[in-house]
Every structure is written in C-alpha cells, then in structure tokens.
Amino acid sequence: MLFSFTVESEKRNQIIDITKKVNEIVKQSKVKEGICVVYVPHATAGILINENWDPNVMLDILDMLEKIIPRGVWRHDKVDGNGDAHIKAALVGPSETIIIREGRLLLGRWQDIMLADFDGPRRRTVYVEIISK
Ligand code: ZN
C-alpha cells in the first residue's frame, strides 16, 4: 500500500520530524504486522531515525555535516551550486525501514523518523510503503 505526503522546509539545511504523519499512515493502513518503508525521491534530501527528545541532536548532526562537507568546493557546484547537498543526502540515505508490530511502528523510546533537507527551502515528497506480513 503506497501513501505519500509533502513536507515544506524553511531553511537550506533542516531536519524535520515526520513521525506523527507516518504513524497516521500506519493506523490508516490497518496493517498489524509488517514493514513500513519511508522514502524520499530526492537527490538532496534524506530520511534518518534518531533522537526525538533533545532537538540539539539534530542540530549537532547538521553542524557535523557542515563541518565535514563544506559548501562551494565540489565539481558539481559548477552545475547548480549544491554539491554539498548531494553528498550529505548520499551519506544520510533516501530511506528507512521500520517494523510494524501490533499495528504500531517498532520505534525505540528515543527514536523518531526525520526528513533531512540539504537544499531547502522547498517542498519535499515523502513516500510510505506499508507491506503486510
Ligand atoms: Zn545538483
């Protein structure tokens, strides 16, 4: 079962919590046991799962990526100036897979699902595929 929704980023580099939306989709699917794939069809955005309590963790991840992947020094910058965004997205990856048990995502207490935009602000599409066992 394929679902999708859009997310609007407001900054060039931003991590946005999308767990609530994915939870709604899992509920809507009525699947009790299975797998949930969260995927972005973009070359400069990614999906990650991490800390949901302290927002500084996401800012630390963005700072780390800024430090190791500076802007404006890549071959691809000659094309459209976003070489760093492509590299960051490649490291984060375009998807995550989460187990569904008893109708709920099997996320840990401190885990949430995040969309990472590295070339915002813009509208991003998120696909959610729910596969029943
Ligand atoms: Zn590009």
GROMACS .gro file of C-alpha atoms and ligand atoms in nm:
model
  134
    1MET     CA    1   0.000   0.000   0.000
    2LEU     CA    2   0.162   0.322  -0.114
    3PHE     CA    3   0.096   0.653   0.059
    4SER     CA    4   0.260   0.993   0.019
    5PHE     CA    5   0.265   1.337   0.175
    6THR     CA    6   0.464   1.656   0.133
    7VAL     CA    7   0.686   1.847   0.374
    8GLU     CA    8   0.788   2.213   0.340
    9SER     CA    9   1.134   2.302   0.463
   10GLU     CA   10   1.214   2.660   0.565
   11LYS     CA   11   1.594   2.655   0.572
   12ARG     CA   12   1.867   2.531   0.337
   13ASN     CA   13   1.973   2.266   0.592
   14GLN     CA   14   1.689   2.141   0.810
   15ILE     CA   15   1.580   1.821   0.980
   16ILE     CA   16   1.204   1.784   1.023
   17ASP     CA   17   1.028   1.523   1.242
   18ILE     CA   18   0.774   1.330   1.030
   19THR     CA   19   0.691   1.052   1.280
   20LYS     CA   20   0.337   1.178   1.353
   21LYS     CA   21   0.247   1.168   0.982
   22VAL     CA   22   0.396   0.819   0.933
   23ASN     CA   23   0.210   0.694   1.245
   24GLU     CA   24  -0.119   0.822   1.098
   25ILE     CA   25  -0.049   0.634   0.773
   26VAL     CA   26   0.029   0.309   0.959
   27LYS     CA   27  -0.300   0.346   1.150
   28GLN     CA   28  -0.489   0.424   0.827
   29SER     CA   29  -0.340   0.116   0.656
   30LYS     CA   30  -0.484  -0.111   0.929
   31VAL     CA   31  -0.177  -0.334   0.890
   32LYS     CA   32  -0.099  -0.508   1.221
   33GLU     CA   33   0.219  -0.698   1.135
   34GLY     CA   34   0.455  -0.593   0.857
   35ILE     CA   35   0.708  -0.342   0.736
   36CYS     CA   36   0.697   0.032   0.673
   37VAL     CA   37   0.937   0.188   0.423
   38VAL     CA   38   0.979   0.566   0.437
   39TYR     CA   39   1.146   0.704   0.124
   40VAL     CA   40   1.221   1.041  -0.038
   41PRO     CA   41   1.257   1.061  -0.419
   42HIS     CA   42   1.511   1.343  -0.399
   43ALA     CA   43   1.887   1.370  -0.461
   44THR     CA   44   1.946   1.640  -0.198
   45ALA     CA   45   1.726   1.516   0.088
   46GLY     CA   46   1.727   1.205   0.304
   47ILE     CA   47   1.550   1.010   0.578
   48LEU     CA   48   1.701   0.927   0.915
   49ILE     CA   49   1.594   0.786   1.252
   50ASN     CA   50   1.738   0.931   1.571
   51GLU     CA   51   1.686   1.121   1.899
   52ASN     CA   52   1.339   1.268   1.949
   53TRP     CA   53   1.377   1.437   2.287
   54ASP     CA   54   1.672   1.677   2.261
   55PRO     CA   55   1.643   1.888   1.940
   56ASN     CA   56   2.015   1.972   1.975
   57VAL     CA   57   2.100   1.623   1.849
   58MET     CA   58   1.957   1.713   1.506
   59LEU     CA   59   2.139   2.049   1.512
   60ASP     CA   60   2.461   1.865   1.606
   61ILE     CA   61   2.414   1.628   1.310
   62LEU     CA   62   2.363   1.927   1.075
   63ASP     CA   63   2.671   2.103   1.223
   64MET     CA   64   2.881   1.788   1.180
   65LEU     CA   65   2.773   1.754   0.815
   66GLU     CA   66   2.851   2.126   0.756
   67LYS     CA   67   3.200   2.074   0.903
   68ILE     CA   68   3.296   1.765   0.706
   69ILE     CA   69   3.116   1.869   0.384
   70PRO     CA   70   3.177   2.242   0.319
   71ARG     CA   71   2.984   2.435   0.058
   72GLY     CA   72   3.130   2.554  -0.273
   73VAL     CA   73   3.429   2.323  -0.320
   74TRP     CA   74   3.278   2.040  -0.528
   75ARG     CA   75   3.288   1.966  -0.903
   76HIS     CA   76   2.907   1.956  -0.915
   77ASP     CA   77   2.891   2.316  -0.784
   78LYS     CA   78   2.962   2.428  -1.143
   79VAL     CA   79   2.627   2.274  -1.245
   80ASP     CA   80   2.385   2.411  -0.983
   81GLY     CA   81   2.587   2.505  -0.673
   82ASN     CA   82   2.464   2.227  -0.448
   83GLY     CA   83   2.743   1.968  -0.449
   84ASP     CA   84   2.746   1.960  -0.067
   85ALA     CA   85   2.371   1.887  -0.056
   86HIS     CA   86   2.413   1.581  -0.282
   87ILE     CA   87   2.697   1.443  -0.067
   88LYS     CA   88   2.506   1.497   0.259
   89ALA     CA   89   2.197   1.325   0.112
   90ALA     CA   90   2.412   1.035  -0.009
   91LEU     CA   91   2.552   0.985   0.343
   92VAL     CA   92   2.213   1.004   0.516
   93GLY     CA   93   2.044   0.787   0.252
   94PRO     CA   94   1.696   0.820   0.096
   95SER     CA   95   1.502   0.573   0.313
   96GLU     CA   96   1.448   0.389   0.640
   97THR     CA   97   1.263   0.064   0.708
   98ILE     CA   98   1.067   0.024   1.030
   99ILE     CA   99   0.899  -0.293   1.161
  100ILE     CA  100   0.524  -0.280   1.234
  101ARG     CA  101   0.409  -0.491   1.533
  102GLU     CA  102   0.056  -0.491   1.677
  103GLY     CA  103  -0.038  -0.203   1.448
  104ARG     CA  104   0.245   0.024   1.564
  105LEU     CA  105   0.588   0.127   1.444
  106LEU     CA  106   0.853  -0.055   1.644
  107LEU     CA  107   1.049   0.263   1.720
  108GLY     CA  108   1.251   0.291   2.039
  109ARG     CA  109   1.156   0.533   2.317
  110TRP     CA  110   1.413   0.788   2.195
  111GLN     CA  111   1.369   0.739   1.821
  112ASP     CA  112   1.173   0.943   1.570
  113ILE     CA  113   1.171   0.948   1.188
  114MET     CA  114   1.315   1.263   1.030
  115LEU     CA  115   1.330   1.414   0.685
  116ALA     CA  116   1.664   1.588   0.626
  117ASP     CA  117   1.662   1.862   0.364
  118PHE     CA  118   2.003   1.985   0.250
  119ASP     CA  119   1.889   2.213  -0.034
  120GLY     CA  120   1.585   2.395   0.101
  121PRO     CA  121   1.368   2.577   0.141
  122ARG     CA  122   1.142   2.368  -0.079
  123ARG     CA  123   0.856   2.121  -0.087
  124ARG     CA  124   0.960   1.757  -0.049
  125THR     CA  125   0.759   1.443  -0.121
  126VAL     CA  126   0.773   1.150   0.121
  127TYR     CA  127   0.656   0.805   0.010
  128VAL     CA  128   0.544   0.550   0.267
  129GLU     CA  129   0.503   0.189   0.154
  130ILE     CA  130   0.327  -0.041   0.400
  131ILE     CA  131   0.383  -0.412   0.344
  132SER     CA  132   0.163  -0.656   0.536
  133LYS     CA  133   0.310  -0.983   0.666
  134ZN      ZN  134   2.268   1.945  -0.809
   0.00000   0.00000   0.00000
